[in-house]
Every structure is written in C-alpha cells, then in structure tokens.
PDB file of C-alpha atoms and ligand atoms in Angstrom:
ATOM      1  CA  MET V 896      39.200 168.771 104.366  1.00 90.00           C
ATOM      2  CA  ALA V 897      38.384 165.087 104.647  1.00 97.00           C
ATOM      3  CA  LYS V 898      36.232 164.178 107.611  1.00 98.00           C
ATOM      4  CA  THR V 899      35.879 161.053 109.693  1.00 98.00           C
ATOM      5  CA  ILE V 900      32.389 159.644 109.883  1.00 98.00           C
ATOM      6  CA  LEU V 901      30.939 156.905 112.086  1.00 98.00           C
ATOM      7  CA  VAL V 902      27.675 155.094 111.416  1.00 98.00           C
ATOM      8  CA  VAL V 903      26.272 153.138 114.368  1.00 98.00           C
ATOM      9  CA  ALA V 904      23.756 150.549 113.144  1.00 98.00           C
ATOM     10  CA  ALA V 905      22.023 147.828 115.117  1.00 97.00           C
ATOM     11  CA  HIS V 906      21.853 145.417 112.174  1.00 96.00           C
ATOM     12  CA  ALA V 907      23.596 144.983 108.865  1.00 96.00           C
ATOM     13  CA  ASP V 908      21.247 146.644 106.322  1.00 96.00           C
ATOM     14  CA  ASP V 909      20.211 149.520 108.614  1.00 97.00           C
ATOM     15  CA  GLU V 910      23.131 151.597 107.380  1.00 98.00           C
ATOM     16  CA  ALA V 911      22.080 151.219 103.729  1.00 98.00           C
ATOM     17  CA  LEU V 912      18.400 151.767 104.467  1.00 98.00           C
ATOM     18  CA  GLY V 913      18.993 154.737 106.737  1.00 98.00           C
ATOM     19  CA  CYS V 914      21.896 156.572 105.188  1.00 98.00           C
ATOM     20  CA  GLY V 915      23.305 154.577 102.262  1.00 98.00           C
ATOM     21  CA  GLY V 916      23.173 157.540  99.913  1.00 98.00           C
ATOM     22  CA  THR V 917      24.747 159.822 102.488  1.00 99.00           C
ATOM     23  CA  ILE V 918      27.536 157.305 103.130  1.00 98.00           C
ATOM     24  CA  ALA V 919      28.241 157.212  99.375  1.00 98.00           C
ATOM     25  CA  LYS V 920      28.266 161.006  99.296  1.00 98.00           C
ATOM     26  CA  HIS V 921      30.815 161.111 102.120  1.00 98.00           C
ATOM     27  CA  THR V 922      33.118 158.514 100.561  1.00 98.00           C
ATOM     28  CA  SER V 923      32.908 160.260  97.168  1.00 98.00           C
ATOM     29  CA  ALA V 924      34.042 163.435  98.898  1.00 98.00           C
ATOM     30  CA  GLY V 925      37.060 161.603 100.321  1.00 98.00           C
ATOM     31  CA  ASP V 926      35.709 161.275 103.855  1.00 98.00           C
ATOM     32  CA  ALA V 927      36.605 158.168 105.851  1.00 98.00           C
ATOM     33  CA  VAL V 928      33.434 156.314 106.807  1.00 98.00           C
ATOM     34  CA  HIS V 929      33.493 153.732 109.604  1.00 98.00           C
ATOM     35  CA  VAL V 930      30.544 151.493 110.427  1.00 98.00           C
ATOM     36  CA  ILE V 931      29.539 149.658 113.600  1.00 98.00           C
ATOM     37  CA  PHE V 932      27.070 146.777 113.538  1.00 97.00           C
ATOM     38  CA  LEU V 933      26.012 146.056 117.095  1.00 97.00           C
ATOM     39  CA  THR V 934      24.493 142.645 116.362  1.00 94.00           C
ATOM     40  CA  ASP V 935      25.545 139.899 113.985  1.00 82.00           C
ATOM     41  CA  GLY V 936      21.966 139.583 112.814  1.00 73.00           C
ATOM     42  CA  VAL V 937      21.575 135.943 113.828  1.00 58.00           C
ATOM     43  CA  GLY V 938      18.405 134.832 115.544  1.00 48.00           C
ATOM     44  CA  ALA V 939      14.741 135.631 115.523  1.00 46.00           C
ATOM     45  CA  ARG V 940      13.760 138.971 114.071  1.00 52.00           C
ATOM     46  CA  SER V 941      10.525 140.775 114.758  1.00 47.00           C
ATOM     47  CA  ASP V 942       9.604 139.822 111.216  1.00 50.00           C
ATOM     48  CA  SER V 943       9.661 136.065 111.816  1.00 45.00           C
ATOM     49  CA  SER V 944       9.304 135.291 108.114  1.00 48.00           C
ATOM     50  CA  LEU V 945      12.930 136.274 107.792  1.00 51.00           C
ATOM     51  CA  GLY V 946      13.986 133.275 109.846  1.00 48.00           C
ATOM     52  CA  ALA V 947      17.503 132.803 111.104  1.00 54.00           C
ATOM     53  CA  ILE V 948      20.065 134.149 108.713  1.00 58.00           C
ATOM     54  CA  ASP V 949      23.530 132.774 108.748  1.00 68.00           C
ATOM     55  CA  ALA V 950      26.029 135.234 110.195  1.00 77.00           C
ATOM     56  CA  VAL V 951      28.541 134.494 107.481  1.00 80.00           C
ATOM     57  CA  ALA V 952      26.039 135.250 104.743  1.00 83.00           C
ATOM     58  CA  ARG V 953      25.002 138.406 106.546  1.00 84.00           C
ATOM     59  CA  ASN V 954      28.600 139.456 106.846  1.00 87.00           C
ATOM     60  CA  SER V 955      29.349 138.907 103.188  1.00 91.00           C
ATOM     61  CA  ALA V 956      26.199 140.857 102.292  1.00 95.00           C
ATOM     62  CA  SER V 957      27.302 143.807 104.411  1.00 96.00           C
ATOM     63  CA  VAL V 958      30.809 143.716 102.963  1.00 96.00           C
ATOM     64  CA  ALA V 959      29.347 143.778  99.444  1.00 97.00           C
ATOM     65  CA  ALA V 960      26.869 146.538 100.299  1.00 97.00           C
ATOM     66  CA  LEU V 961      29.479 148.731 101.933  1.00 98.00           C
ATOM     67  CA  LYS V 962      31.883 148.196  99.053  1.00 98.00           C
ATOM     68  CA  VAL V 963      29.264 149.688  96.744  1.00 98.00           C
ATOM     69  CA  LEU V 964      29.053 152.650  99.112  1.00 98.00           C
ATOM     70  CA  GLY V 965      32.838 153.063  99.185  1.00 98.00           C
ATOM     71  CA  VAL V 966      33.482 151.724 102.689  1.00 98.00           C
ATOM     72  CA  PRO V 967      36.354 149.208 102.988  1.00 98.00           C
ATOM     73  CA  GLU V 968      35.896 146.078 105.105  1.00 97.00           C
ATOM     74  CA  ALA V 969      38.662 147.289 107.433  1.00 97.00           C
ATOM     75  CA  ASN V 970      36.417 150.177 108.489  1.00 98.00           C
ATOM     76  CA  VAL V 971      33.650 147.878 109.734  1.00 97.00           C
ATOM     77  CA  THR V 972      33.337 146.687 113.340  1.00 97.00           C
ATOM     78  CA  THR V 973      30.769 144.003 114.096  1.00 96.00           C
ATOM     79  CA  PHE V 974      29.832 143.218 117.676  1.00 96.00           C
ATOM     80  CA  SER V 975      27.953 140.021 118.437  1.00 91.00           C
ATOM     81  CA  PHE V 976      25.283 141.341 120.731  1.00 95.00           C
ATOM     82  CA  PRO V 977      22.041 139.331 120.507  1.00 93.00           C
ATOM     83  CA  ASP V 978      19.701 140.329 117.700  1.00 91.00           C
ATOM     84  CA  ASN V 979      16.395 141.825 118.781  1.00 90.00           C
ATOM     85  CA  ALA V 980      17.483 141.646 122.411  1.00 92.00           C
ATOM     86  CA  LEU V 981      19.821 144.557 123.091  1.00 93.00           C
ATOM     87  CA  ASP V 982      17.477 145.422 125.955  1.00 92.00           C
ATOM     88  CA  SER V 983      18.515 142.163 127.666  1.00 94.00           C
ATOM     89  CA  LEU V 984      22.081 143.425 128.123  1.00 94.00           C
ATOM     90  CA  PRO V 985      23.546 145.819 130.663  1.00 95.00           C
ATOM     91  CA  ARG V 986      23.389 149.187 128.872  1.00 94.00           C
ATOM     92  CA  LEU V 987      26.949 149.915 129.844  1.00 97.00           C
ATOM     93  CA  GLU V 988      28.142 146.985 127.761  1.00 97.00           C
ATOM     94  CA  ILE V 989      26.712 148.482 124.571  1.00 98.00           C
ATOM     95  CA  VAL V 990      27.931 151.967 125.473  1.00 98.00           C
ATOM     96  CA  LYS V 991      31.456 150.667 126.036  1.00 98.00           C
ATOM     97  CA  ALA V 992      31.406 148.921 122.664  1.00 98.00           C
ATOM     98  CA  VAL V 993      30.481 152.146 120.862  1.00 98.00           C
ATOM     99  CA  GLU V 994      32.905 154.139 122.985  1.00 98.00           C
ATOM    100  CA  SER V 995      35.777 151.860 122.013  1.00 98.00           C
ATOM    101  CA  VAL V 996      35.271 152.611 118.321  1.00 98.00           C
ATOM    102  CA  VAL V 997      34.701 156.322 118.917  1.00 98.00           C
ATOM    103  CA  ALA V 998      37.989 156.458 120.822  1.00 98.00           C
ATOM    104  CA  LEU V 999      39.760 154.619 118.028  1.00 98.00           C
ATOM    105  CA  VAL V1000      38.490 156.427 114.934  1.00 98.00           C
ATOM    106  CA  GLN V1001      37.714 159.857 116.471  1.00 98.00           C
ATOM    107  CA  PRO V1002      34.689 160.661 114.306  1.00 98.00           C
ATOM    108  CA  GLU V1003      33.583 164.207 113.700  1.00 98.00           C
ATOM    109  CA  ILE V1004      30.131 163.234 112.423  1.00 98.00           C
ATOM    110  CA  VAL V1005      28.014 160.345 113.737  1.00 98.00           C
ATOM    111  CA  TYR V1006      24.887 158.807 112.224  1.00 99.00           C
ATOM    112  CA  THR V1007      22.664 156.441 114.167  1.00 98.00           C
ATOM    113  CA  HIS V1008      19.119 155.245 114.695  1.00 98.00           C
ATOM    114  CA  HIS V1009      16.180 157.367 115.757  1.00 98.00           C
ATOM    115  CA  ALA V1010      14.968 157.086 119.350  1.00 97.00           C
ATOM    116  CA  GLY V1011      11.371 156.440 118.353  1.00 96.00           C
ATOM    117  CA  ASP V1012      11.872 153.315 116.241  1.00 96.00           C
ATOM    118  CA  LEU V1013       9.669 150.281 116.823  1.00 95.00           C
ATOM    119  CA  ASN V1014      12.691 147.973 116.875  1.00 95.00           C
ATOM    120  CA  VAL V1015      14.150 147.777 120.366  1.00 95.00           C
ATOM    121  CA  ASP V1016      17.715 147.315 119.079  1.00 96.00           C
ATOM    122  CA  HIS V1017      17.397 150.597 117.185  1.00 97.00           C
ATOM    123  CA  ARG V1018      16.296 152.451 120.295  1.00 96.00           C
ATOM    124  CA  TYR V1019      19.178 151.044 122.312  1.00 97.00           C
ATOM    125  CA  ALA V1020      21.634 151.837 119.543  1.00 98.00           C
ATOM    126  CA  PHE V1021      20.481 155.453 119.679  1.00 98.00           C
ATOM    127  CA  GLU V1022      20.822 155.625 123.437  1.00 98.00           C
ATOM    128  CA  ALA V1023      24.234 153.965 123.477  1.00 98.00           C
ATOM    129  CA  THR V1024      25.477 156.296 120.756  1.00 98.00           C
ATOM    130  CA  MET V1025      24.292 159.433 122.528  1.00 98.00           C
ATOM    131  CA  THR V1026      25.940 158.218 125.724  1.00 98.00           C
ATOM    132  CA  ALA V1027      29.178 157.213 124.027  1.00 98.00           C
ATOM    133  CA  CYS V1028      29.305 160.607 122.274  1.00 98.00           C
ATOM    134  CA  ARG V1029      28.347 162.769 125.252  1.00 97.00           C
ATOM    135  CA  PRO V1030      29.872 166.196 124.736  1.00 97.00           C
ATOM    136  CA  GLN V1031      32.514 166.310 127.386  1.00 96.00           C
ATOM    137  CA  PRO V1032      35.354 168.790 126.907  1.00 96.00           C
ATOM    138  CA  GLY V1033      37.599 167.548 124.133  1.00 94.00           C
ATOM    139  CA  CYS V1034      34.966 165.260 122.602  1.00 96.00           C
ATOM    140  CA  CYS V1035      35.716 164.747 118.908  1.00 98.00           C
ATOM    141  CA  VAL V1036      32.060 164.389 117.835  1.00 98.00           C
ATOM    142  CA  ARG V1037      30.586 167.642 116.525  1.00 98.00           C
ATOM    143  CA  GLU V1038      27.469 166.401 114.783  1.00 98.00           C
ATOM    144  CA  ILE V1039      25.032 163.582 115.498  1.00 98.00           C
ATOM    145  CA  TYR V1040      22.181 162.774 113.135  1.00 98.00           C
ATOM    146  CA  SER V1041      19.539 160.077 113.476  1.00 98.00           C
ATOM    147  CA  PHE V1042      18.175 158.336 110.396  1.00 98.00           C
ATOM    148  CA  GLU V1043      14.930 156.572 109.576  1.00 98.00           C
ATOM    149  CA  VAL V1044      14.783 152.869 108.755  1.00 97.00           C
ATOM    150  CA  ALA V1045      11.928 151.724 106.556  1.00 94.00           C
ATOM    151  CA  SER V1046       9.923 149.052 108.419  1.00 92.00           C
ATOM    152  CA  SER V1047      10.876 150.344 111.845  1.00 93.00           C
ATOM    153  CA  THR V1048      10.736 154.136 112.091  1.00 94.00           C
ATOM    154  CA  GLY V1049       7.474 154.306 110.166  1.00 92.00           C
ATOM    155  CA  TRP V1050       6.001 151.461 112.202  1.00 93.00           C
ATOM    156  CA  ALA V1051       6.216 153.201 115.563  1.00 92.00           C
ATOM    157  CA  GLY V1052       2.747 153.857 116.931  1.00 89.00           C
ATOM    158  CA  ALA V1053       1.003 157.186 117.233  1.00 88.00           C
ATOM    159  CA  SER V1054       1.685 157.206 120.976  1.00 87.00           C
ATOM    160  CA  CYS V1055       5.409 156.843 120.416  1.00 88.00           C
ATOM    161  CA  GLU V1056       7.234 159.392 122.482  1.00 87.00           C
ATOM    162  CA  HIS V1057       9.507 160.484 119.642  1.00 93.00           C
ATOM    163  CA  ALA V1058       8.022 161.162 116.223  1.00 94.00           C
ATOM    164  CA  PHE V1059      10.510 161.262 113.341  1.00 96.00           C
ATOM    165  CA  ILE V1060      10.319 164.837 112.102  1.00 96.00           C
ATOM    166  CA  PRO V1061      13.348 165.399 109.880  1.00 98.00           C
ATOM    167  CA  THR V1062      15.318 168.595 110.166  1.00 98.00           C
ATOM    168  CA  ARG V1063      18.155 167.757 107.805  1.00 98.00           C
ATOM    169  CA  PHE V1064      17.914 166.550 104.226  1.00 98.00           C
ATOM    170  CA  VAL V1065      20.814 165.221 102.181  1.00 99.00           C
ATOM    171  CA  ASN V1066      20.523 165.301  98.399  1.00 99.00           C
ATOM    172  CA  ILE V1067      21.183 161.743  97.196  1.00 98.00           C
ATOM    173  CA  GLU V1068      20.065 162.100  93.588  1.00 98.00           C
ATOM    174  CA  THR V1069      23.577 161.228  92.397  1.00 98.00           C
ATOM    175  CA  GLU V1070      24.018 158.461  94.981  1.00 98.00           C
ATOM    176  CA  MET V1071      20.563 156.901  94.585  1.00 98.00           C
ATOM    177  CA  GLU V1072      21.820 154.121  92.336  1.00 98.00           C
ATOM    178  CA  GLN V1073      24.540 153.189  94.835  1.00 98.00           C
ATOM    179  CA  LYS V1074      21.978 153.048  97.643  1.00 98.00           C
ATOM    180  CA  MET V1075      19.758 150.731  95.618  1.00 98.00           C
ATOM    181  CA  GLN V1076      22.719 148.544  94.635  1.00 98.00           C
ATOM    182  CA  ALA V1077      23.763 148.293  98.277  1.00 98.00           C
ATOM    183  CA  LEU V1078      20.250 147.210  99.224  1.00 97.00           C
ATOM    184  CA  LYS V1079      20.299 144.574  96.504  1.00 97.00           C
ATOM    185  CA  ALA V1080      23.293 143.051  98.322  1.00 97.00           C
ATOM    186  CA  TYR V1081      20.895 142.575 101.228  1.00 96.00           C
ATOM    187  CA  SER V1082      18.371 140.685  99.115  1.00 94.00           C
ATOM    188  CA  GLU V1083      17.703 138.281 102.019  1.00 91.00           C
ATOM    189  CA  GLU V1084      16.451 141.221 104.078  1.00 91.00           C
ATOM    190  CA  MET V1085      14.379 142.864 101.397  1.00 95.00           C
ATOM    191  CA  ARG V1086      10.723 142.108 100.759  1.00 96.00           C
ATOM    192  CA  GLU V1087       8.285 142.524  97.887  1.00 97.00           C
ATOM    193  CA  PHE V1088       6.388 145.784  97.457  1.00 97.00           C
ATOM    194  CA  PRO V1089       4.217 146.983  99.196  1.00 97.00           C
ATOM    195  CA  HIS V1090       6.316 145.902 102.180  1.00 97.00           C
ATOM    196  CA  ALA V1091       7.993 148.958 103.720  1.00 96.00           C
ATOM    197  CA  ARG V1092      11.354 147.267 103.304  1.00 96.00           C
ATOM    198  CA  SER V1093      11.104 146.729  99.560  1.00 98.00           C
ATOM    199  CA  LEU V1094      13.313 148.376  96.970  1.00 98.00           C
ATOM    200  CA  ARG V1095      10.369 150.246  95.506  1.00 98.00           C
ATOM    201  CA  ALA V1096       9.213 151.530  98.905  1.00 98.00           C
ATOM    202  CA  VAL V1097      12.718 152.656  99.859  1.00 98.00           C
ATOM    203  CA  GLU V1098      13.118 154.449  96.541  1.00 98.00           C
ATOM    204  CA  THR V1099       9.696 156.046  96.943  1.00 98.00           C
ATOM    205  CA  LEU V1100      10.637 157.250 100.419  1.00 98.00           C
ATOM    206  CA  ALA V1101      13.785 158.865  99.026  1.00 98.00           C
ATOM    207  CA  LEU V1102      11.749 160.586  96.301  1.00 98.00           C
ATOM    208  CA  TYR V1103       9.248 161.788  98.895  1.00 98.00           C
ATOM    209  CA  ARG V1104      11.943 163.071 101.265  1.00 98.00           C
ATOM    210  CA  GLY V1105      13.494 164.879  98.332  1.00 98.00           C
ATOM    211  CA  SER V1106      10.201 166.407  97.282  1.00 98.00           C
ATOM    212  CA  GLN V1107       9.688 167.774 100.788  1.00 98.00           C
ATOM    213  CA  VAL V1108      12.579 170.139 100.176  1.00 98.00           C
ATOM    214  CA  GLY V1109      12.546 170.639  96.411  1.00 98.00           C
ATOM    215  CA  LEU V1110      15.019 167.877  95.553  1.00 98.00           C
ATOM    216  CA  ASN V1111      14.682 164.821  93.350  1.00 98.00           C
ATOM    217  CA  ALA V1112      15.823 162.415  96.076  1.00 98.00           C
ATOM    218  CA  ALA V1113      16.986 162.775  99.647  1.00 99.00           C
ATOM    219  CA  GLU V1114      17.694 161.005 102.887  1.00 99.00           C
ATOM    220  CA  ALA V1115      16.184 162.633 105.930  1.00 98.00           C
ATOM    221  CA  PHE V1116      17.663 163.023 109.403  1.00 98.00           C
ATOM    222  CA  VAL V1117      16.905 164.502 112.764  1.00 98.00           C
ATOM    223  CA  VAL V1118      19.671 166.738 114.060  1.00 98.00           C
ATOM    224  CA  GLU V1119      20.412 165.310 117.493  1.00 98.00           C
ATOM    225  CA  ARG V1120      23.334 167.634 118.098  1.00 98.00           C
ATOM    226  CA  SER V1121      25.367 170.044 116.026  1.00 98.00           C
ATOM    227  CA  ILE V1122      28.290 172.015 117.422  1.00 97.00           C
ATOM    228  CA  GLN V1123      29.743 174.814 115.313  1.00 96.00           C
ATOM    229  CA  LEU V1124      33.223 175.876 116.340  1.00 92.00           C
TER     230      LEU V1124
HETATM  231 ZN1   ZN U 533      17.659 147.131 112.170  1.00 59.16          ZN
END
C-alpha cells in the first residue's frame, strides 16, 4: 500500500544529500513524498565562500532536483526562516511550522536531520521534527529516521554529544543516478573534490555506506523511532 512520507530539511539540498536515493525509492514505489524546507537559503552560510544565493535560483534548483527524485512541486513547502540562524527564533515557531504540514499531509514515515550535526539549523530541524511528531495517541507518524548530510554530520567534533552511528541502511544502487542528478541541480551548492560536499565525495559515501552492509550503495540513517502496529 502506498505510504505518505515527509522529509524535513533545513535547506534546499539537504534532502538530496541526506536521502535523495531513498526519496527516489519511495516515489518509484508509488509513495507520496512531501518535503519541507525550513529556510529559503538566503543569507550567509557557514561556508562563506558560497555567498548569498538568490532565493529564486535556489527554489528553481530544488524544484529541478525534486523532479528528478519524483516529487512534484505541489508537495514542497518552503518556510522563510533565516538561514543559519534557526536558533535565533522561538523554538515554538519552528515546531508549529512543521506541525502544520504534519497535520495536513499525515505522514507515516518522517526523515530529518541528525541531532549531532555541526550546522545549527540541522540541529533545530531535528528538534522541531521530534517535537512536532511526538507520539501522542492517534499520531500518524510511525517511523522517524535521521539522515547524514555531507559537510555537516561528518564535521561535528569528537566531543559532539550525538555521534552518527547508522542503524538503518537503504539500498540505493538503482537510485544512485537519480541522487547524483538531483545534486547536479544544486551545482551552486556543490564543491570540488576533496570537499565533503562534492559529487565524488557524496558518491564515495554512498559506496562506503553500502559496503558496511554488503550492498553496492546505500544511504544510512539512525532510527529515531519506529512503531510497529
Ligand atoms: Zn543544510
């Protein structure tokens, strides 16, 4: 039976980096995938060489990337919270934003950032998602998985409270090409190898995650919650 999926990403490109192959796998299976971008990606990023990227260009890049992954534009909700400054907002504001989409689309499976990421927006996205999807009686969300984002998850320091130790691996051998095509739509965000956010590094990470579990390519997740009925 087709499922409803929600991906909560801080920035446009996080969804492709973190779970692009998995999104493609869901849409190929007939699942409805919805995506939230909490920020419009305008403003200073931690990587200042990126500079300010026009919101319109960012939006058209995300539309193109998600099209490759099988997600229609109508399934995308972009909030305009400030980039790299989600910690400057009342937490409740971000929670309410995520809650509004959860209430609307009633997802069964939710993907979001990992709590230990270096990027503050990622950490707040995780927290807001867990709060918005708290398992009260009647909650539609049965599974929550956190993904890794190259150039943020791997850049957290050794003293980070939450190490990314994956407990779920999704075979993306068939969807690998779609993931790479989606990332090419975000060419403004991508860097040259050996930057962690380069096409070659992302592909290498997928090969490595696959090899950890005897697959040719995989995306890795931490199971934040899984409820079997
Ligand atoms: Zn991000």
